[in-house]
Amino acid sequence: ISAGTTISHAFAYTAHLLYDSLHLYQFGLPEEAFKLALTGYHQLLKKQLPRKPDILCIADFSQSSNKKRFYIIDINKAKLLFQTWVAHGRNSGQEFANSFSNRPATNKSSLGFYLTMNTYYGSNGYSLKLRGLEKGVNDNAERREIVMHSANYVSERFLASNGYLGRSQGCPA
């Protein structure tokens, strides 16, 4: 969502109630990050998408990579389905992601909203294609082959050995 976006009082209150009912503060997700994600989610519902999403996934790159900073939320059921670790691009930062890009060959993560596409088996195993929905922010995701995939550097063992997760070539691994 754009920096100038304002949230109506009614929407902000509803978002606060949902945040509290999901107990997201107990899982480390800041309320402001949740409100921004929910606002963007509702803006996406107004667009012509191939399908209407009911799952909202949030990768909170403001948190350390040694935290479980990936949240999968069923909006319709108001339920946190899963929380886990997520890596960021190797040139986005070490423990913290602080540099992002939409350009190919940067090995940086891109911010913004994505639509999940089809799954496939690739060099990183079972993977999920992502389509970046924000022009100039992440719309090169498909060309950059930014996908969600598993990785051996996203594990408790790697974290215990290094103090932070390994980093991808820009994918939310």
XYZ file of N, CA, C and O in Angstrom:
692
model
N 0.849 -1.181 0.000
C 0.000 0.000 0.000
C 0.887 1.233 0.000
O 2.022 1.179 0.456
N 0.373 2.302 -0.515
C 1.176 3.509 -0.600
C 1.321 4.164 0.764
O 0.500 3.973 1.663
N 2.387 4.933 0.913
C 2.682 5.581 2.188
C 1.578 6.553 2.593
O 1.369 6.801 3.778
N 0.861 7.103 1.619
C -0.174 8.072 1.923
C -1.526 7.464 2.257
O -2.487 8.179 2.519
N -1.613 6.158 2.274
C -2.883 5.500 2.546
C -3.303 5.742 3.991
O -2.504 5.599 4.904
N -4.559 6.114 4.174
C -5.085 6.279 5.525
C -6.088 5.177 5.805
O -6.742 4.673 4.901
N -6.162 4.817 7.045
C -7.073 3.759 7.455
C -8.238 4.413 8.190
O -8.031 5.197 9.104
N -9.466 4.088 7.784
C -10.621 4.652 8.459
C -10.648 4.159 9.903
O -10.095 3.102 10.226
N -11.283 4.926 10.749
C -11.380 4.550 12.164
C -12.097 3.213 12.333
O -11.690 2.390 13.144
N -13.157 2.996 11.562
C -13.907 1.737 11.675
C -13.038 0.549 11.254
O -13.019 -0.483 11.928
N -12.300 0.711 10.154
C -11.426 -0.362 9.704
C -10.305 -0.595 10.716
O -9.970 -1.744 11.022
N -9.737 0.480 11.229
C -8.649 0.351 12.207
C -9.136 -0.375 13.456
O -8.430 -1.219 14.014
N -10.356 -0.082 13.878
C -10.915 -0.744 15.057
C -11.147 -2.234 14.777
O -10.816 -3.091 15.595
N -11.689 -2.535 13.594
C -11.912 -3.929 13.210
C -10.585 -4.681 13.135
O -10.473 -5.814 13.606
N -9.580 -4.047 12.551
C -8.246 -4.666 12.460
C -7.682 -4.909 13.857
O -7.093 -5.965 14.120
N -7.886 -3.961 14.761
C -7.409 -4.116 16.139
C -8.102 -5.301 16.825
O -7.446 -6.100 17.503
N -9.413 -5.411 16.634
C -10.151 -6.524 17.234
C -9.665 -7.866 16.686
O -9.499 -8.831 17.442
N -9.434 -7.935 15.385
C -8.943 -9.167 14.775
C -7.537 -9.488 15.285
O -7.241 -10.631 15.631
N -6.691 -8.483 15.363
C -5.329 -8.651 15.884
C -5.370 -9.221 17.301
O -4.661 -10.177 17.615
N -6.216 -8.634 18.137
C -6.345 -9.106 19.523
C -6.927 -10.513 19.587
O -6.446 -11.347 20.358
N -7.947 -10.788 18.790
C -8.582 -12.106 18.862
C -7.639 -13.212 18.382
O -7.734 -14.357 18.835
N -6.717 -12.878 17.483
C -5.728 -13.844 17.016
C -4.525 -13.947 17.951
O -3.661 -14.795 17.749
N -4.457 -13.046 18.943
C -3.352 -13.001 19.905
C -2.005 -12.866 19.197
O -1.009 -13.458 19.617
N -1.981 -12.092 18.122
C -0.766 -11.973 17.321
C 0.381 -11.319 18.080
O 1.545 -11.568 17.778
N 0.060 -10.506 19.082
C 1.111 -9.898 19.911
C 1.905 -10.974 20.630
O 3.105 -10.840 20.827
N 1.258 -12.084 20.998
C 1.954 -13.183 21.669
C 2.908 -13.914 20.731
O 3.833 -14.583 21.171
N 2.678 -13.780 19.429
C 3.510 -14.453 18.441
C 4.553 -13.515 17.829
O 5.255 -13.891 16.898
N 4.609 -12.276 18.331
C 5.656 -11.345 17.912
C 5.333 -10.457 16.729
O 6.180 -9.673 16.316
N 4.139 -10.554 16.161
C 3.804 -9.703 15.028
C 3.332 -8.345 15.541
O 2.329 -8.265 16.259
N 4.021 -7.273 15.193
C 3.577 -5.940 15.630
C 2.208 -5.591 15.043
O 1.912 -5.942 13.892
N 1.396 -4.920 15.824
C 0.049 -4.576 15.367
C 0.092 -3.697 14.121
O -0.720 -3.866 13.214
N 1.043 -2.778 14.042
C 1.127 -1.897 12.878
C 1.401 -2.699 11.606
O 0.824 -2.426 10.557
N 2.263 -3.708 11.689
C 2.550 -4.558 10.520
C 1.290 -5.308 10.101
O 0.992 -5.430 8.909
N 0.534 -5.796 11.074
C -0.707 -6.506 10.763
C -1.714 -5.570 10.106
O -2.347 -5.928 9.106
N -1.867 -4.364 10.633
C -2.827 -3.413 10.064
C -2.458 -3.041 8.631
O -3.324 -2.954 7.761
N -1.172 -2.840 8.362
C -0.747 -2.521 6.998
C -1.031 -3.689 6.060
O -1.507 -3.499 4.943
N -0.734 -4.898 6.514
C -0.989 -6.089 5.690
C -2.485 -6.256 5.430
O -2.901 -6.545 4.304
N -3.296 -6.071 6.449
C -4.741 -6.228 6.297
C -5.315 -5.142 5.379
O -6.197 -5.410 4.567
N -4.805 -3.931 5.487
C -5.248 -2.845 4.614
C -4.935 -3.180 3.158
O -5.790 -3.056 2.284
N -3.720 -3.628 2.908
C -3.340 -4.021 1.548
C -4.158 -5.185 1.041
O -4.553 -5.222 -0.133
N -4.439 -6.132 1.915
C -5.259 -7.295 1.564
C -6.642 -6.832 1.092
O -7.143 -7.280 0.063
N -7.242 -5.914 1.812
C -8.578 -5.426 1.434
C -8.530 -4.611 0.144
O -9.466 -4.653 -0.648
N -7.439 -3.900 -0.096
C -7.294 -3.193 -1.368
C -7.181 -4.189 -2.519
O -7.715 -3.956 -3.593
N -6.491 -5.298 -2.290
C -6.360 -6.326 -3.322
C -7.705 -6.961 -3.657
O -7.947 -7.342 -4.801
N -8.570 -7.104 -2.664
C -9.880 -7.702 -2.912
C -10.706 -6.883 -3.904
O -11.583 -7.417 -4.568
N -10.394 -5.593 -4.016
C -11.118 -4.719 -4.932
C -10.630 -4.864 -6.374
O -11.286 -4.426 -7.294
N -9.452 -5.497 -6.549
C -8.873 -5.641 -7.887
C -9.393 -6.895 -8.569
O -9.935 -7.781 -7.944
N -9.176 -6.940 -9.858
C -9.564 -8.113 -10.646
C -8.467 -9.172 -10.526
O -7.521 -9.186 -11.302
N -8.580 -10.039 -9.562
C -7.623 -11.110 -9.351
C -8.195 -12.408 -9.909
O -9.410 -12.567 -9.983
N -7.338 -13.360 -10.270
C -7.839 -14.638 -10.784
C -8.714 -15.375 -9.774
O -9.569 -16.156 -10.143
N -8.468 -15.131 -8.505
C -9.265 -15.745 -7.443
C -9.191 -14.836 -6.220
O -8.270 -14.049 -6.073
N -10.169 -14.943 -5.368
C -10.201 -14.125 -4.159
C -9.475 -14.876 -3.033
O -9.880 -15.976 -2.656
N -8.401 -14.313 -2.527
C -7.639 -14.998 -1.479
C -8.353 -14.962 -0.136
O -9.020 -13.983 0.203
N -8.243 -16.043 0.605
C -8.762 -16.052 1.968
C -7.634 -16.265 2.976
O -7.855 -16.231 4.170
N -6.431 -16.477 2.461
C -5.263 -16.658 3.317
C -4.358 -15.450 3.140
O -4.041 -15.051 2.019
N -3.933 -14.874 4.244
C -3.000 -13.752 4.247
C -1.703 -14.237 4.881
O -1.711 -14.730 6.016
N -0.619 -14.138 4.149
C 0.698 -14.504 4.658
C 1.498 -13.224 4.850
O 1.517 -12.373 3.971
N 2.149 -13.112 5.981
C 2.938 -11.927 6.285
C 4.357 -12.359 6.604
O 4.581 -13.135 7.533
N 5.308 -11.859 5.822
C 6.731 -12.014 6.131
C 7.172 -10.675 6.697
O 7.298 -9.699 5.957
N 7.356 -10.621 8.005
C 7.701 -9.360 8.666
C 9.216 -9.202 8.691
O 9.886 -9.565 9.652
N 9.759 -8.627 7.608
C 11.196 -8.464 7.485
C 11.764 -7.396 8.410
O 12.972 -7.194 8.429
N 10.929 -6.721 9.190
C 11.465 -5.796 10.188
C 12.013 -6.560 11.396
O 12.774 -6.015 12.182
N 11.649 -7.829 11.516
C 12.136 -8.656 12.614
C 13.439 -9.350 12.227
O 13.728 -9.559 11.055
N 14.191 -9.750 13.236
C 15.413 -10.523 13.043
C 15.083 -11.848 12.366
O 14.033 -12.436 12.615
N 16.015 -12.347 11.559
C 15.795 -13.637 10.908
C 15.887 -14.788 11.897
O 15.567 -15.918 11.551
N 16.272 -14.512 13.126
C 16.279 -15.594 14.118
C 14.930 -15.723 14.820
O 14.783 -16.535 15.726
N 13.968 -14.947 14.383
C 12.595 -15.025 14.906
C 11.696 -15.720 13.891
O 11.937 -15.651 12.688
N 10.652 -16.338 14.374
C 9.632 -16.883 13.475
C 8.790 -15.700 13.011
O 7.860 -15.271 13.682
N 9.134 -15.195 11.855
C 8.556 -13.930 11.368
C 7.670 -14.100 10.144
O 7.370 -13.148 9.447
N 7.251 -15.322 9.878
C 6.342 -15.611 8.766
C 5.039 -16.135 9.347
O 5.038 -17.134 10.072
N 3.943 -15.448 9.052
C 2.634 -15.749 9.634
C 1.660 -16.103 8.526
O 1.556 -15.382 7.535
N 0.935 -17.191 8.697
C -0.086 -17.602 7.739
C -1.433 -17.542 8.458
O -1.655 -18.262 9.435
N -2.302 -16.660 7.963
C -3.558 -16.356 8.647
C -4.735 -16.628 7.722
O -4.765 -16.156 6.583
N -5.706 -17.400 8.208
C -6.961 -17.599 7.497
C -7.876 -16.452 7.908
O -8.345 -16.400 9.051
N -8.073 -15.525 7.000
C -8.865 -14.331 7.303
C -10.328 -14.681 7.547
O -10.960 -14.169 8.470
N -10.901 -15.572 6.732
C -12.318 -15.925 6.873
C -12.612 -16.611 8.196
O -13.670 -16.408 8.790
N -11.699 -17.452 8.653
C -11.892 -18.171 9.916
C -11.267 -17.450 11.100
O -11.375 -17.924 12.227
N -10.612 -16.326 10.839
C -9.927 -15.557 11.884
C -9.045 -16.479 12.734
O -9.209 -16.597 13.939
N -8.097 -17.130 12.043
C -7.258 -18.108 12.720
C -5.823 -18.030 12.204
O -5.596 -18.009 10.990
N -4.873 -18.009 13.133
C -3.470 -18.121 12.769
C -3.208 -19.592 12.497
O -3.328 -20.430 13.383
N -2.880 -19.912 11.251
C -2.694 -21.301 10.865
C -1.292 -21.807 11.156
O -1.103 -22.973 11.508
N -0.304 -20.922 10.987
C 1.069 -21.376 11.083
C 1.993 -20.183 11.265
O 1.703 -19.093 10.781
N 3.086 -20.403 11.967
C 4.125 -19.391 12.121
C 5.464 -20.103 12.020
O 5.670 -21.153 12.627
N 6.373 -19.537 11.246
C 7.673 -20.179 11.072
C 8.726 -19.152 10.676
O 8.438 -17.965 10.558
N 9.938 -19.646 10.433
C 11.029 -18.794 9.989
C 10.898 -18.531 8.498
O 10.306 -19.319 7.773
N 11.493 -17.443 8.056
C 11.587 -17.154 6.622
C 12.895 -16.404 6.391
O 13.252 -15.495 7.144
N 13.626 -16.859 5.365
C 14.886 -16.213 5.004
C 14.614 -15.043 4.068
O 13.581 -14.966 3.415
N 15.599 -14.160 3.997
C 15.558 -13.060 3.037
C 16.792 -13.157 2.132
O 17.675 -13.979 2.370
N 16.845 -12.331 1.121
C 17.931 -12.354 0.152
C 19.280 -12.035 0.765
O 19.388 -11.205 1.665
N 20.329 -12.669 0.250
C 21.674 -12.521 0.824
C 22.193 -11.099 0.750
O 22.995 -10.688 1.585
N 21.746 -10.312 -0.216
C 22.182 -8.916 -0.293
C 21.175 -7.955 0.339
O 21.312 -6.742 0.199
N 20.188 -8.502 1.028
C 19.230 -7.659 1.751
C 19.705 -7.360 3.168
O 19.172 -6.489 3.833
N 20.689 -8.086 3.643
C 21.211 -7.897 4.988
C 21.558 -9.244 5.589
O 21.270 -10.291 5.002
N 22.199 -9.210 6.744
C 22.597 -10.473 7.373
C 21.485 -10.965 8.288
O 20.603 -11.673 7.851
N 21.480 -10.568 9.542
C 20.413 -10.998 10.459
C 19.110 -10.263 10.147
O 18.032 -10.838 10.210
N 19.213 -8.997 9.814
C 18.044 -8.172 9.506
C 18.039 -7.811 8.023
O 19.090 -7.512 7.453
N 16.872 -7.828 7.429
C 16.722 -7.367 6.047
C 16.558 -5.857 6.069
O 15.680 -5.341 6.749
N 17.430 -5.163 5.361
C 17.341 -3.703 5.360
C 17.567 -3.084 3.979
O 17.607 -1.878 3.848
N 17.715 -3.914 2.969
C 17.900 -3.418 1.605
C 17.111 -4.317 0.652
O 17.254 -5.539 0.694
N 16.308 -3.705 -0.195
C 15.393 -4.463 -1.050
C 15.512 -3.985 -2.487
O 15.915 -2.857 -2.748
N 15.135 -4.846 -3.415
C 15.217 -4.479 -4.820
C 14.203 -5.271 -5.633
O 13.805 -6.366 -5.260
N 13.846 -4.700 -6.763
C 12.962 -5.343 -7.726
C 13.755 -5.740 -8.975
O 13.202 -6.299 -9.902
N 15.044 -5.440 -8.979
C 15.878 -5.687 -10.160
C 16.434 -7.108 -10.166
O 16.805 -7.639 -9.117
N 16.551 -7.703 -11.340
C 17.160 -9.032 -11.460
C 18.628 -9.026 -11.026
O 19.296 -7.994 -11.061
N 19.097 -10.191 -10.604
C 20.508 -10.443 -10.265
C 21.019 -9.634 -9.079
O 22.222 -9.479 -8.924
N 20.133 -9.125 -8.239
C 20.584 -8.375 -7.064
C 20.718 -9.259 -5.831
O 21.365 -8.871 -4.863
N 20.085 -10.426 -5.852
C 20.033 -11.311 -4.666
C 19.441 -10.596 -3.462
O 19.842 -10.840 -2.333
N 18.497 -9.701 -3.731
C 17.790 -8.988 -2.673
C 16.324 -9.398 -2.688
O 15.768 -9.716 -3.738
N 15.718 -9.363 -1.524
C 14.281 -9.598 -1.418
C 13.536 -8.367 -1.910
O 14.095 -7.264 -1.938
N 12.287 -8.564 -2.285
C 11.404 -7.465 -2.667
C 10.266 -7.400 -1.656
O 9.763 -8.434 -1.221
N 9.884 -6.189 -1.329
C 8.737 -6.005 -0.433
C 7.448 -6.069 -1.240
O 7.461 -6.328 -2.431
N 6.329 -5.814 -0.596
C 5.062 -5.695 -1.301
C 4.192 -6.926 -1.251
O 4.515 -7.922 -0.609
N 3.088 -6.834 -1.972
C 2.091 -7.894 -2.000
C 2.310 -8.818 -3.182
O 2.639 -8.373 -4.274
N 2.109 -10.102 -2.918
C 2.259 -11.140 -3.934
C 0.989 -11.970 -3.975
O 0.312 -12.126 -2.965
N 0.730 -12.522 -5.121
C -0.329 -13.502 -5.270
C 0.356 -14.844 -5.472
O 1.285 -14.951 -6.276
N -0.067 -15.853 -4.715
C 0.511 -17.179 -4.907
C -0.077 -17.789 -6.161
O -1.253 -17.632 -6.458
N 0.786 -18.483 -6.888
C 0.377 -19.083 -8.146
C 0.430 -20.607 -7.999
O 0.078 -21.116 -6.961
N 0.934 -21.290 -8.994
C 0.960 -22.747 -8.951
C 2.220 -23.267 -8.254
O 3.200 -22.562 -8.107
N 2.145 -24.521 -7.845
C 3.285 -25.184 -7.228
C 4.005 -26.024 -8.275
O 3.430 -26.361 -9.320
N 5.240 -26.352 -7.982
C 6.040 -27.181 -8.885
C 7.209 -27.773 -8.092
O 7.492 -27.343 -6.977
N 7.866 -28.752 -8.666
C 9.080 -29.315 -8.085
C 10.259 -28.770 -8.878
O 10.364 -28.973 -10.077
N 11.148 -28.057 -8.173
C 12.320 -27.475 -8.826
C 13.588 -27.865 -8.096
O 13.607 -28.820 -7.307
N 14.646 -27.113 -8.311
C 15.945 -27.416 -7.709
C 15.913 -27.314 -6.185
O 16.772 -27.887 -5.514
N 14.946 -26.591 -5.636
C 14.779 -26.476 -4.183
C 13.617 -27.323 -3.678
O 13.074 -27.060 -2.613
N 13.192 -28.312 -4.458
C 12.091 -29.169 -4.049
C 10.748 -28.523 -4.365
O 10.614 -27.743 -5.303
N 9.763 -28.862 -3.541
C 8.399 -28.362 -3.721
C 8.410 -26.852 -3.537
O 8.858 -26.341 -2.506
N 7.958 -26.115 -4.532
C 8.044 -24.658 -4.530
C 6.721 -24.044 -4.961
O 5.889 -24.698 -5.592
N 6.551 -22.773 -4.637
C 5.325 -22.035 -4.920
C 5.684 -20.772 -5.693
O 6.439 -19.925 -5.186
N 5.160 -20.642 -6.901
C 5.422 -19.453 -7.699
C 4.683 -18.259 -7.105
O 3.574 -18.399 -6.586
N 5.310 -17.094 -7.222
C 4.740 -15.859 -6.698
C 4.651 -14.823 -7.816
O 5.561 -14.708 -8.633
N 3.569 -14.075 -7.828
C 3.408 -12.957 -8.758
C 3.400 -11.667 -7.952
O 2.519 -11.448 -7.112
N 4.370 -10.810 -8.208
C 4.415 -9.508 -7.547
C 3.321 -8.612 -8.085
O 3.122 -8.517 -9.300
N 2.610 -7.958 -7.196
C 1.441 -7.177 -7.592
C 1.663 -5.665 -7.574
O 0.739 -4.915 -7.888
N 2.878 -5.239 -7.214
C 3.104 -3.796 -7.079
C 4.163 -3.324 -8.077
O 5.332 -3.698 -7.977
N 3.713 -2.490 -9.009
C 4.595 -1.984 -10.063
C 5.780 -1.232 -9.451
O 5.612 -0.388 -8.586
N 6.953 -1.622 -9.902
C 8.172 -0.971 -9.434
C 8.660 -1.457 -8.086
O 9.763 -1.105 -7.660
N 7.867 -2.263 -7.399
C 8.234 -2.766 -6.066
C 8.586 -4.247 -6.140
O 9.621 -4.671 -5.625
N 7.705 -5.027 -6.779
C 7.943 -6.476 -6.859
C 7.392 -7.107 -8.141
O 7.294 -8.318 -8.236
N 7.055 -6.280 -9.120
C 6.437 -6.812 -10.337
C 7.409 -7.596 -11.227
O 6.989 -8.199 -12.205
N 8.674 -7.642 -10.881
C 9.646 -8.463 -11.611
C 9.848 -9.831 -10.962
O 10.764 -10.562 -11.332
N 9.018 -10.167 -10.013
C 9.204 -11.422 -9.266
C 9.243 -12.640 -10.181
O 10.115 -13.501 -10.008
N 8.352 -12.722 -11.136
C 8.344 -13.894 -12.018
C 9.593 -13.928 -12.893
O 10.221 -14.983 -13.057
N 9.989 -12.797 -13.424
C 11.197 -12.728 -14.252
C 12.436 -13.054 -13.421
O 13.370 -13.676 -13.907
N 12.426 -12.645 -12.153
C 13.552 -12.924 -11.250
C 13.494 -14.342 -10.680
O 14.382 -14.750 -9.962
N 12.406 -15.054 -10.975
C 12.172 -16.398 -10.443
C 12.135 -16.396 -8.910
O 12.683 -17.268 -8.251
N 11.451 -15.394 -8.367
C 11.234 -15.307 -6.929
C 10.071 -16.229 -6.595
O 8.951 -16.023 -7.070
N 10.361 -17.243 -5.809
C 9.374 -18.242 -5.426
C 9.536 -18.548 -3.942
O 10.546 -18.210 -3.338
N 8.542 -19.172 -3.376
C 8.663 -19.644 -1.998
C 9.108 -21.102 -2.069
O 8.512 -21.901 -2.790
N 10.180 -21.416 -1.332
C 10.718 -22.778 -1.369
C 11.383 -23.106 -0.033
O 11.680 -22.219 0.760
N 11.592 -24.380 0.180
C 12.303 -24.799 1.387
C 13.797 -24.640 1.144
O 14.252 -24.502 0.013
N 14.553 -24.645 2.232
C 16.011 -24.536 2.136
C 16.626 -25.072 3.423
O 16.082 -24.863 4.506
N 17.772 -25.744 3.285
C 18.428 -26.292 4.475
C 18.983 -25.201 5.383
O 19.263 -25.461 6.547
N 19.140 -23.994 4.892
C 19.631 -22.882 5.715
C 18.501 -22.178 6.475
O 18.720 -21.171 7.129
N 17.298 -22.713 6.386
C 16.160 -22.215 7.165
C 15.751 -23.345 8.102
O 14.840 -24.114 7.825
N 16.499 -23.442 9.209
C 16.263 -24.537 10.152
C 16.783 -24.149 11.532
O 17.619 -23.248 11.661
N 16.283 -24.845 12.535
C 16.774 -24.611 13.894
C 18.260 -24.903 13.998
O 18.990 -24.197 14.691
N 18.713 -25.936 13.301
C 20.135 -26.312 13.339
C 21.012 -25.183 12.780
O 22.004 -24.791 13.382
N 20.646 -24.651 11.619
C 21.414 -23.560 11.016
C 21.385 -22.342 11.925
O 22.407 -21.695 12.146
N 20.224 -22.042 12.469
C 20.050 -20.899 13.355
C 20.921 -21.043 14.602
O 21.603 -20.097 15.010
N 20.939 -22.234 15.206
C 21.747 -22.468 16.398
C 23.235 -22.322 16.099
O 23.997 -21.821 16.937
N 23.664 -22.719 14.918
C 25.081 -22.645 14.542
C 25.537 -21.236 14.180
O 26.689 -20.882 14.387
N 24.629 -20.432 13.614
C 25.027 -19.138 13.058
C 24.436 -17.917 13.748
O 24.901 -16.811 13.525
N 23.362 -18.101 14.509
C 22.717 -16.973 15.172
C 21.709 -16.244 14.306
O 21.066 -15.297 14.750
N 21.588 -16.647 13.064
C 20.608 -16.085 12.128
C 20.406 -17.110 11.025
O 21.206 -18.042 10.878
N 19.348 -16.952 10.262
C 19.087 -17.866 9.148
C 20.036 -17.574 7.993
O 20.549 -16.469 7.858
N 20.210 -18.573 7.143
C 20.934 -18.352 5.906
C 20.099 -17.465 5.014
O 18.969 -17.107 5.335
N 20.667 -17.105 3.887
C 19.962 -16.171 3.010
C 19.851 -16.752 1.605
O 20.700 -17.496 1.153
N 18.792 -16.355 0.957
C 18.454 -16.868 -0.371
C 18.999 -15.939 -1.453
O 19.703 -14.970 -1.159
N 18.611 -16.189 -2.683
C 18.955 -15.307 -3.784
C 17.854 -14.257 -3.994
O 17.784 -13.639 -5.040
N 17.026 -14.084 -2.985
C 15.941 -13.096 -3.027
C 14.588 -13.691 -2.695
O 13.630 -12.970 -2.446
N 14.524 -15.014 -2.669
C 13.254 -15.700 -2.391
C 12.936 -15.706 -0.894
O 13.846 -15.753 -0.077
N 11.646 -15.702 -0.558
C 11.276 -15.942 0.843
C 11.336 -17.448 1.103
O 10.368 -18.159 0.939
N 12.528 -17.927 1.440
C 12.749 -19.366 1.623
C 12.337 -19.795 3.022
O 12.491 -19.052 3.976
